Amino acid sequence: QVQLVESGGGVVQAGGSLRLSCAASGRTFGTYAMGWFRRAPGKEGEFVAAISGGGGVTSLANSVKGRVTISSDNAKNTVFLQMNSLKPDDTAVYYCAAAARIRTLEGGTQIHDWGQGTQVTVSS
């Protein structure tokens, strides 16, 4: 099992940037894929981005391509989500997740390891 703790959420104006962090513990970092999801009020959860255990492969949702980058730092056991050109539609609780493979994260099901979430609010 992997323990995940998110940080970095907050309130930002449209067009601004935020960097979310997800610190992992419990299993050897780099041996599993990690990703980000978000859930906006009244909407279903949405896959945002994922990165392979080695950091060499990434996946981004079409809705964030060109504005969002996912990266990892093995020395810090941390995955980052850099979000630029934020829009009010990006307002949501952002959750970090871990799974054996990126495809599992992209599918959004059978994911057992989740963080507690961090709120991102983008004002217009």
PDB file of C-alpha atoms in Angstrom:
ATOM      1  CA  GLN A   1       0.000   0.000   0.000  1.00  0.00           C
ATOM      2  CA  VAL A   2       1.120   3.535  -0.763  1.00  0.00           C
ATOM      3  CA  GLN A   3       0.394   6.545   1.420  1.00  0.00           C
ATOM      4  CA  LEU A   4      -0.086   9.777  -0.523  1.00  0.00           C
ATOM      5  CA  VAL A   5      -0.196  13.334   0.760  1.00  0.00           C
ATOM      6  CA  GLU A   6      -1.058  16.220  -1.551  1.00  0.00           C
ATOM      7  CA  SER A   7      -0.182  19.861  -1.076  1.00  0.00           C
ATOM      8  CA  GLY A   8      -0.025  23.073  -3.048  1.00  0.00           C
ATOM      9  CA  GLY A   9      -3.667  23.808  -3.678  1.00  0.00           C
ATOM     10  CA  GLY A  10      -5.112  27.256  -3.208  1.00  0.00           C
ATOM     11  CA  VAL A  11      -6.948  30.139  -4.787  1.00  0.00           C
ATOM     12  CA  VAL A  12      -5.576  31.683  -7.957  1.00  0.00           C
ATOM     13  CA  GLN A  13      -6.885  34.070 -10.579  1.00  0.00           C
ATOM     14  CA  ALA A  14      -7.632  32.879 -14.088  1.00  0.00           C
ATOM     15  CA  GLY A  15      -4.453  32.767 -16.116  1.00  0.00           C
ATOM     16  CA  GLY A  16      -2.344  32.040 -13.069  1.00  0.00           C
ATOM     17  CA  SER A  17      -0.294  28.988 -12.121  1.00  0.00           C
ATOM     18  CA  LEU A  18      -0.120  26.451  -9.325  1.00  0.00           C
ATOM     19  CA  ARG A  19       2.133  23.520  -8.594  1.00  0.00           C
ATOM     20  CA  LEU A  20       0.671  20.604  -6.739  1.00  0.00           C
ATOM     21  CA  SER A  21       2.858  18.111  -4.923  1.00  0.00           C
ATOM     22  CA  CYS A  22       2.168  14.536  -3.908  1.00  0.00           C
ATOM     23  CA  ALA A  23       4.521  12.926  -1.422  1.00  0.00           C
ATOM     24  CA  ALA A  24       4.494   9.125  -1.417  1.00  0.00           C
ATOM     25  CA  SER A  25       5.569   6.629   1.202  1.00  0.00           C
ATOM     26  CA  GLY A  26       5.101   2.987   2.080  1.00  0.00           C
ATOM     27  CA  ARG A  27       6.525   1.336  -1.021  1.00  0.00           C
ATOM     28  CA  THR A  28       9.690   1.923  -2.974  1.00  0.00           C
ATOM     29  CA  PHE A  29       9.138   5.068  -4.998  1.00  0.00           C
ATOM     30  CA  GLY A  30       9.556   4.540  -8.689  1.00  0.00           C
ATOM     31  CA  THR A  31       8.135   1.024  -8.703  1.00  0.00           C
ATOM     32  CA  TYR A  32       4.606   2.204  -9.468  1.00  0.00           C
ATOM     33  CA  ALA A  33       2.912   4.798 -11.607  1.00  0.00           C
ATOM     34  CA  MET A  34       1.381   7.904 -10.078  1.00  0.00           C
ATOM     35  CA  GLY A  35      -1.254  10.261 -11.309  1.00  0.00           C
ATOM     36  CA  TRP A  36      -3.686  13.051 -10.638  1.00  0.00           C
ATOM     37  CA  PHE A  37      -7.449  13.188 -10.781  1.00  0.00           C
ATOM     38  CA  ARG A  38      -9.877  15.972 -10.067  1.00  0.00           C
ATOM     39  CA  ARG A  39     -13.497  16.263  -9.045  1.00  0.00           C
ATOM     40  CA  ALA A  40     -15.424  19.463  -9.540  1.00  0.00           C
ATOM     41  CA  PRO A  41     -18.647  20.177  -7.621  1.00  0.00           C
ATOM     42  CA  GLY A  42     -21.537  18.271  -9.159  1.00  0.00           C
ATOM     43  CA  LYS A  43     -19.321  16.449 -11.641  1.00  0.00           C
ATOM     44  CA  GLU A  44     -17.735  13.039 -11.854  1.00  0.00           C
ATOM     45  CA  GLY A  45     -14.062  12.511 -11.184  1.00  0.00           C
ATOM     46  CA  GLU A  46     -11.765  13.148 -14.125  1.00  0.00           C
ATOM     47  CA  PHE A  47      -8.318  11.800 -14.992  1.00  0.00           C
ATOM     48  CA  VAL A  48      -5.802  14.633 -15.342  1.00  0.00           C
ATOM     49  CA  ALA A  49      -2.300  13.212 -15.712  1.00  0.00           C
ATOM     50  CA  ALA A  50      -0.079  10.241 -14.935  1.00  0.00           C
ATOM     51  CA  ILE A  51       3.601   9.386 -14.922  1.00  0.00           C
ATOM     52  CA  SER A  52       5.349   6.029 -15.025  1.00  0.00           C
ATOM     53  CA  GLY A  53       7.414   4.751 -12.143  1.00  0.00           C
ATOM     54  CA  GLY A  54      10.634   5.591 -13.897  1.00  0.00           C
ATOM     55  CA  GLY A  55       9.350   8.985 -14.942  1.00  0.00           C
ATOM     56  CA  GLY A  56       9.988   8.355 -18.601  1.00  0.00           C
ATOM     57  CA  VAL A  57       6.393   8.092 -19.743  1.00  0.00           C
ATOM     58  CA  THR A  58       3.626  10.583 -19.096  1.00  0.00           C
ATOM     59  CA  SER A  59      -0.018  10.821 -19.999  1.00  0.00           C
ATOM     60  CA  LEU A  60      -2.214  13.928 -20.002  1.00  0.00           C
ATOM     61  CA  ALA A  61      -5.926  14.414 -20.442  1.00  0.00           C
ATOM     62  CA  ASN A  62      -6.866  16.338 -23.574  1.00  0.00           C
ATOM     63  CA  SER A  63      -8.488  19.005 -21.433  1.00  0.00           C
ATOM     64  CA  VAL A  64      -5.153  19.996 -19.893  1.00  0.00           C
ATOM     65  CA  LYS A  65      -2.637  19.341 -22.666  1.00  0.00           C
ATOM     66  CA  GLY A  66      -0.472  22.353 -23.319  1.00  0.00           C
ATOM     67  CA  ARG A  67      -1.185  23.790 -19.856  1.00  0.00           C
ATOM     68  CA  VAL A  68      -0.189  21.038 -17.462  1.00  0.00           C
ATOM     69  CA  THR A  69       3.029  19.133 -16.860  1.00  0.00           C
ATOM     70  CA  ILE A  70       3.549  16.124 -14.598  1.00  0.00           C
ATOM     71  CA  SER A  71       6.976  15.273 -13.250  1.00  0.00           C
ATOM     72  CA  SER A  72       8.593  13.274 -10.471  1.00  0.00           C
ATOM     73  CA  ASP A  73      11.552  13.608  -8.157  1.00  0.00           C
ATOM     74  CA  ASN A  74      12.781  10.215  -6.974  1.00  0.00           C
ATOM     75  CA  ALA A  75      15.052  11.787  -4.368  1.00  0.00           C
ATOM     76  CA  LYS A  76      12.008  13.402  -2.738  1.00  0.00           C
ATOM     77  CA  ASN A  77       9.527  10.574  -3.401  1.00  0.00           C
ATOM     78  CA  THR A  78       7.279  13.240  -4.846  1.00  0.00           C
ATOM     79  CA  VAL A  79       5.235  13.810  -7.975  1.00  0.00           C
ATOM     80  CA  PHE A  80       4.407  17.306  -9.146  1.00  0.00           C
ATOM     81  CA  LEU A  81       1.593  18.720 -11.234  1.00  0.00           C
ATOM     82  CA  GLN A  82       2.486  22.079 -12.734  1.00  0.00           C
ATOM     83  CA  MET A  83      -0.632  23.865 -13.928  1.00  0.00           C
ATOM     84  CA  ASN A  84      -0.414  27.023 -16.017  1.00  0.00           C
ATOM     85  CA  SER A  85      -2.978  29.256 -17.714  1.00  0.00           C
ATOM     86  CA  LEU A  86      -5.558  28.110 -15.207  1.00  0.00           C
ATOM     87  CA  LYS A  87      -9.230  28.536 -16.008  1.00  0.00           C
ATOM     88  CA  PRO A  88     -12.294  28.647 -13.745  1.00  0.00           C
ATOM     89  CA  ASP A  89     -13.195  25.210 -15.161  1.00  0.00           C
ATOM     90  CA  ASP A  90     -10.061  23.848 -13.494  1.00  0.00           C
ATOM     91  CA  THR A  91     -11.644  24.473 -10.098  1.00  0.00           C
ATOM     92  CA  ALA A  92     -11.859  21.126  -8.321  1.00  0.00           C
ATOM     93  CA  VAL A  93     -10.442  18.966  -5.586  1.00  0.00           C
ATOM     94  CA  TYR A  94      -7.300  17.369  -6.960  1.00  0.00           C
ATOM     95  CA  TYR A  95      -6.405  13.875  -5.840  1.00  0.00           C
ATOM     96  CA  CYS A  96      -3.160  11.990  -6.155  1.00  0.00           C
ATOM     97  CA  ALA A  97      -3.296   8.265  -6.893  1.00  0.00           C
ATOM     98  CA  ALA A  98      -0.915   5.356  -7.364  1.00  0.00           C
ATOM     99  CA  ALA A  99      -1.237   2.180  -9.381  1.00  0.00           C
ATOM    100  CA  ALA A 100       0.938  -0.438 -10.978  1.00  0.00           C
ATOM    101  CA  ARG A 101       0.591   1.016 -14.471  1.00  0.00           C
ATOM    102  CA  ILE A 102      -0.276   4.267 -16.211  1.00  0.00           C
ATOM    103  CA  ARG A 103      -3.099   2.493 -18.049  1.00  0.00           C
ATOM    104  CA  THR A 104      -4.751   1.664 -14.766  1.00  0.00           C
ATOM    105  CA  LEU A 105      -4.685   5.335 -13.814  1.00  0.00           C
ATOM    106  CA  GLU A 106      -5.955   6.399 -17.227  1.00  0.00           C
ATOM    107  CA  GLY A 107      -8.870   4.012 -16.821  1.00  0.00           C
ATOM    108  CA  GLY A 108      -9.737   5.454 -13.449  1.00  0.00           C
ATOM    109  CA  THR A 109     -10.871   2.161 -11.956  1.00  0.00           C
ATOM    110  CA  GLN A 110      -9.299  -0.457  -9.679  1.00  0.00           C
ATOM    111  CA  ILE A 111      -7.161   2.224  -8.036  1.00  0.00           C
ATOM    112  CA  HIS A 112      -6.668   1.514  -4.362  1.00  0.00           C
ATOM    113  CA  ASP A 113      -4.202   4.168  -3.242  1.00  0.00           C
ATOM    114  CA  TRP A 114      -5.480   7.737  -2.994  1.00  0.00           C
ATOM    115  CA  GLY A 115      -4.492  10.925  -1.258  1.00  0.00           C
ATOM    116  CA  GLN A 116      -6.896  13.058   0.724  1.00  0.00           C
ATOM    117  CA  GLY A 117      -7.150  15.746  -1.953  1.00  0.00           C
ATOM    118  CA  THR A 118      -6.245  19.397  -2.225  1.00  0.00           C
ATOM    119  CA  GLN A 119      -8.614  22.171  -3.276  1.00  0.00           C
ATOM    120  CA  VAL A 120      -7.820  24.295  -6.307  1.00  0.00           C
ATOM    121  CA  THR A 121     -10.027  27.318  -6.903  1.00  0.00           C
ATOM    122  CA  VAL A 122      -9.609  29.487  -9.979  1.00  0.00           C
ATOM    123  CA  SER A 123     -11.412  32.812  -9.853  1.00  0.00           C
ATOM    124  CA  SER A 124     -12.500  34.655 -12.971  1.00  0.00           C
TER     125      SER A 124
END
